[in-house]
Every structure is written in C-alpha cells, then in structure tokens.
Coordinates of N, CA and C in Angstrom, one line a residue:
M62 N 0.7 9.3 -6.3 CA 0.9 10.2 -7.5 C 0.8 11.7 -7.0
F63 N -0.1 12.0 -6.1 CA -0.2 13.4 -5.6 C 1.1 13.8 -4.9
L64 N 1.7 12.9 -4.1 CA 2.9 13.2 -3.4 C 4.0 13.5 -4.4
N65 N 4.1 12.7 -5.5 CA 5.0 13.0 -6.6 C 4.9 14.4 -7.1
L66 N 3.7 14.8 -7.3 CA 3.5 16.2 -7.8 C 3.9 17.2 -6.9
I67 N 3.7 17.0 -5.6 CA 4.1 18.0 -4.6 C 5.6 18.0 -4.5
I68 N 6.3 16.9 -4.5 CA 7.7 16.8 -4.4 C 8.3 17.5 -5.7
V69 N 7.8 17.2 -6.8 CA 8.4 17.8 -8.1 C 8.2 19.3 -8.1
K70 N 7.0 19.8 -7.5 CA 6.8 21.2 -7.5 C 7.7 22.0 -6.6
Y71 N 7.9 21.5 -5.4 CA 8.6 22.2 -4.4 C 10.1 21.8 -4.3
F72 N 10.4 20.6 -4.8 CA 11.8 20.1 -4.9 C 12.2 19.6 -6.2
P73 N 12.3 20.5 -7.2 CA 12.5 20.1 -8.6 C 13.7 19.2 -8.8
F74 N 14.7 19.3 -8.0 CA 15.9 18.5 -8.1 C 15.7 17.1 -7.9
F75 N 14.5 16.7 -7.3 CA 14.2 15.3 -7.0 C 13.5 14.7 -8.3
K76 N 13.1 15.5 -9.2 CA 12.3 15.0 -10.4 C 12.9 13.8 -11.1
S77 N 14.2 13.9 -11.4 CA 14.8 12.8 -12.1 C 14.8 11.5 -11.3
N78 N 15.0 11.6 -10.0 CA 15.0 10.4 -9.1 C 13.6 9.8 -9.0
I79 N 12.6 10.7 -9.0 CA 11.2 10.1 -8.9 C 10.9 9.4 -10.2
M80 N 11.3 10.0 -11.3 CA 11.1 9.3 -12.6 C 11.8 7.9 -12.7
K81 N 13.0 7.9 -12.2 CA 13.8 6.7 -12.1 C 13.1 5.6 -11.3
L82 N 12.6 6.1 -10.1 CA 11.9 5.2 -9.2 C 10.6 4.7 -9.8
S83 N 9.9 5.6 -10.4 CA 8.6 5.2 -11.1 C 8.9 4.1 -12.2
N84 N 9.9 4.3 -13.0 CA 10.3 3.4 -14.0 C 10.7 2.1 -13.4
A85 N 11.5 2.1 -12.3 CA 11.9 0.9 -11.7 C 10.7 0.1 -11.1
A86 N 9.7 0.8 -10.5 CA 8.5 0.2 -10.0 C 7.7 -0.5 -11.1
L87 N 7.6 0.2 -12.2 CA 6.9 -0.3 -13.4 C 7.6 -1.6 -13.9
L88 N 8.9 -1.5 -14.0 CA 9.6 -2.7 -14.5 C 9.5 -3.9 -13.5
L89 N 9.5 -3.6 -12.2 CA 9.4 -4.7 -11.2 C 8.0 -5.3 -11.3
L90 N 7.0 -4.5 -11.4 CA 5.6 -5.0 -11.6 C 5.4 -5.8 -12.8
T91 N 6.0 -5.4 -13.9 CA 6.0 -6.1 -15.2 C 6.7 -7.5 -15.0
G92 N 7.8 -7.5 -14.4 CA 8.6 -8.7 -14.1 C 7.8 -9.7 -13.3
V93 N 7.2 -9.2 -12.2 CA 6.4 -10.0 -11.3 C 5.2 -10.7 -12.1
T94 N 4.6 -9.8 -12.9 CA 3.4 -10.3 -13.6 C 3.8 -11.4 -14.6
I95 N 4.9 -11.2 -15.4 CA 5.4 -12.2 -16.3 C 5.8 -13.4 -15.6
G96 N 6.5 -13.3 -14.5 CA 6.9 -14.5 -13.7 C 5.7 -15.3 -13.2
A97 N 4.7 -14.6 -12.7 CA 3.5 -15.3 -12.2 C 2.8 -16.0 -13.4
I98 N 2.7 -15.4 -14.5 CA 2.0 -16.1 -15.7 C 2.8 -17.3 -16.1
A99 N 4.2 -17.1 -16.2 CA 5.0 -18.2 -16.6 C 4.9 -19.4 -15.5
G100 N 4.9 -19.0 -14.3 CA 4.7 -20.0 -13.2 C 3.4 -20.8 -13.3
L101 N 2.4 -20.1 -13.7 CA 1.1 -20.8 -13.8 C 1.1 -21.7 -15.1
L102 N 1.7 -21.2 -16.1 CA 1.7 -22.0 -17.4 C 2.6 -23.2 -17.3
L103 N 3.7 -23.1 -16.5 CA 4.6 -24.2 -16.4 C 4.5 -25.1 -15.1
A104 N 3.4 -24.9 -14.4 CA 3.2 -25.6 -13.2 C 3.0 -27.1 -13.4
P105 N 3.6 -27.9 -12.6 CA 3.5 -29.4 -12.8 C 2.1 -30.0 -12.4
E106 N 1.3 -29.2 -11.7 CA 0.0 -29.7 -11.3 C -1.1 -29.4 -12.3
E107 N -2.2 -30.1 -12.1 CA -3.3 -29.8 -13.0 C -3.9 -28.4 -12.7
G108 N -4.6 -27.9 -13.6 CA -5.2 -26.6 -13.5 C -6.1 -26.4 -12.3
E109 N -6.9 -27.5 -12.1 CA -7.9 -27.4 -11.0 C -7.2 -27.4 -9.6
E110 N -6.1 -28.2 -9.5 CA -5.3 -28.2 -8.2 C -4.7 -26.8 -8.0
T111 N -4.1 -26.3 -9.1 CA -3.5 -25.0 -9.0 C -4.5 -23.9 -8.6
R112 N -5.6 -23.9 -9.2 CA -6.7 -22.9 -8.9 C -7.1 -23.0 -7.4
K113 N -7.3 -24.3 -6.9 CA -7.6 -24.5 -5.5 C -6.6 -23.9 -4.6
K114 N -5.3 -24.1 -4.9 CA -4.2 -23.6 -4.1 C -4.2 -22.1 -4.1
L115 N -4.4 -21.5 -5.3 CA -4.5 -20.1 -5.4 C -5.6 -19.5 -4.7
M116 N -6.8 -20.1 -4.7 CA -7.9 -19.6 -4.0 C -7.7 -19.6 -2.5
K117 N -7.1 -20.7 -2.0 CA -6.8 -20.8 -0.5 C -5.8 -19.7 -0.1
K118 N -4.8 -19.5 -0.9 CA -3.8 -18.4 -0.6 C -4.5 -17.1 -0.7
A119 N -5.3 -16.9 -1.7 CA -6.0 -15.6 -1.9 C -6.9 -15.3 -0.7
K120 N -7.6 -16.3 -0.2 CA -8.5 -16.2 0.9 C -7.6 -15.8 2.2
K121 N -6.5 -16.5 2.4 CA -5.6 -16.3 3.5 C -5.1 -14.8 3.5
Y122 N -4.6 -14.4 2.3 CA -4.1 -13.0 2.2 C -5.2 -12.0 2.4
R123 N -6.4 -12.3 1.9 CA -7.5 -11.3 2.1 C -7.9 -11.2 3.6
E124 N -7.9 -12.3 4.3 CA -8.2 -12.3 5.7 C -7.1 -11.5 6.5
T125 N -5.9 -11.7 6.1 CA -4.8 -11.0 6.8 C -4.9 -9.5 6.5
F126 N -5.2 -9.2 5.2 CA -5.3 -7.8 4.8 C -6.4 -7.1 5.6
E127 N -7.6 -7.8 5.7 CA -8.7 -7.3 6.5 C -8.4 -7.0 7.9
E128 N -7.6 -8.0 8.5 CA -7.2 -7.8 9.9 C -6.3 -6.6 10.1
K129 N -5.3 -6.5 9.2 CA -4.4 -5.4 9.3 C -5.1 -4.0 9.0
A130 N -6.0 -4.0 8.0 CA -6.8 -2.8 7.7 C -7.6 -2.4 9.0
S131 N -8.2 -3.4 9.7 CA -8.9 -3.1 10.9 C -8.0 -2.5 11.9
E132 N -6.8 -3.1 12.1 CA -5.9 -2.6 13.1 C -5.5 -1.1 12.8
Y133 N -5.2 -0.9 11.5 CA -4.7 0.5 11.2 C -5.9 1.5 11.3
K134 N -7.1 1.0 11.0 CA -8.3 1.9 11.1 C -8.4 2.3 12.6
E135 N -8.3 1.4 13.5 CA -8.4 1.7 14.9 C -7.3 2.6 15.4
K136 N -6.0 2.3 14.9 CA -4.9 3.2 15.2 C -5.1 4.6 14.7
A137 N -5.6 4.7 13.5 CA -5.9 6.0 12.9 C -7.0 6.8 13.7
A138 N -8.0 6.1 14.1 CA -9.0 6.7 14.9 C -8.5 7.2 16.3
G139 N -7.6 6.4 16.9 CA -7.0 6.9 18.1 C -6.1 8.1 17.9
L140 N -5.3 8.1 16.8 CA -4.4 9.2 16.5 C -5.3 10.4 16.2
K141 N -6.4 10.3 15.5 CA -7.3 11.4 15.2 C -7.8 12.0 16.5
D142 N -8.2 11.2 17.5 CA -8.7 11.6 18.8 C -7.5 12.4 19.5
N143 N -6.3 11.9 19.5 CA -5.2 12.5 20.1 C -4.9 13.9 19.5
I144 N -4.9 14.0 18.2 CA -4.7 15.2 17.5 C -5.8 16.2 17.8
E145 N -7.0 15.8 17.8 CA -8.1 16.7 18.1 C -8.0 17.2 19.6
G146 N -7.6 16.3 20.5 CA -7.4 16.7 21.9 C -6.3 17.7 22.0
A147 N -5.2 17.5 21.3 CA -4.1 18.5 21.4 C -4.5 19.8 20.8
A148 N -5.3 19.8 19.7 CA -5.7 21.0 19.0 C -6.7 21.8 20.0
D149 N -7.5 21.1 20.7 CA -8.4 21.7 21.6 C -7.6 22.4 22.8
D150 N -6.6 21.6 23.2 CA -5.7 22.2 24.3 C -5.0 23.5 23.8
L151 N -4.6 23.5 22.6 CA -3.9 24.7 22.1 C -4.9 25.8 22.0
K152 N -6.1 25.5 21.5 CA -7.1 26.6 21.4 C -7.4 27.2 22.7
K153 N -7.5 26.4 23.8 CA -7.8 26.9 25.1 C -6.6 27.7 25.6
R154 N -5.4 27.3 25.3 CA -4.2 28.1 25.8 C -4.1 29.4 25.2
F155 N -4.4 29.5 23.9 CA -4.2 30.7 23.2 C -5.5 31.6 23.0
S156 N -6.6 31.2 23.7 CA -7.8 31.9 23.6 C -7.9 32.9 24.7

C-alpha cells in the first residue's frame, strides 16, 4: 500500500493502472475464496477426512514457508552486512 502511495504521488499517470491492478487482485482473491468454499462444500469425502488432508497440507506449507523465511532472513542479513561494508568504504574514501 505504501508503494502505491509513492507511485501515485510521483508518477500520477500510473494511478489508473494501479487501481485496475488493485481491483483485479481483489476479484482474484474473491474468486479463489469462493472456489475454495465451493470445493469444500462439494467434496466427495467426509468432513473429517477433508479436515485431516487440509491440516496435513497446511502443516507442509507452514514448514515450507518457515524454511523460505529463514533463507531470506539469512540472505537479508548478508546483504545488510555487504551494504554496511560498502558504506564504510565510501566513508573512508571521502573522509
């Protein structure tokens, strides 16, 4: 949302495209939600079986997410160190 505000402020000609993209994203999210609800209601399995499968998938996705988050956190820390090192080098050069 913050990025949208910056883009609209400094690049007003993008405003209509951002609004179209926001509306498209909202429609997509609504469609996915309705589809998921319909799929659960029309599932041929018993509710308990469906819940077990959903829980297994949710656990798998959570683990994957946690692994990726950890990877990105490590990469971000490395990037921060590189940027700080480069900033220190520039300070030394221009001091």
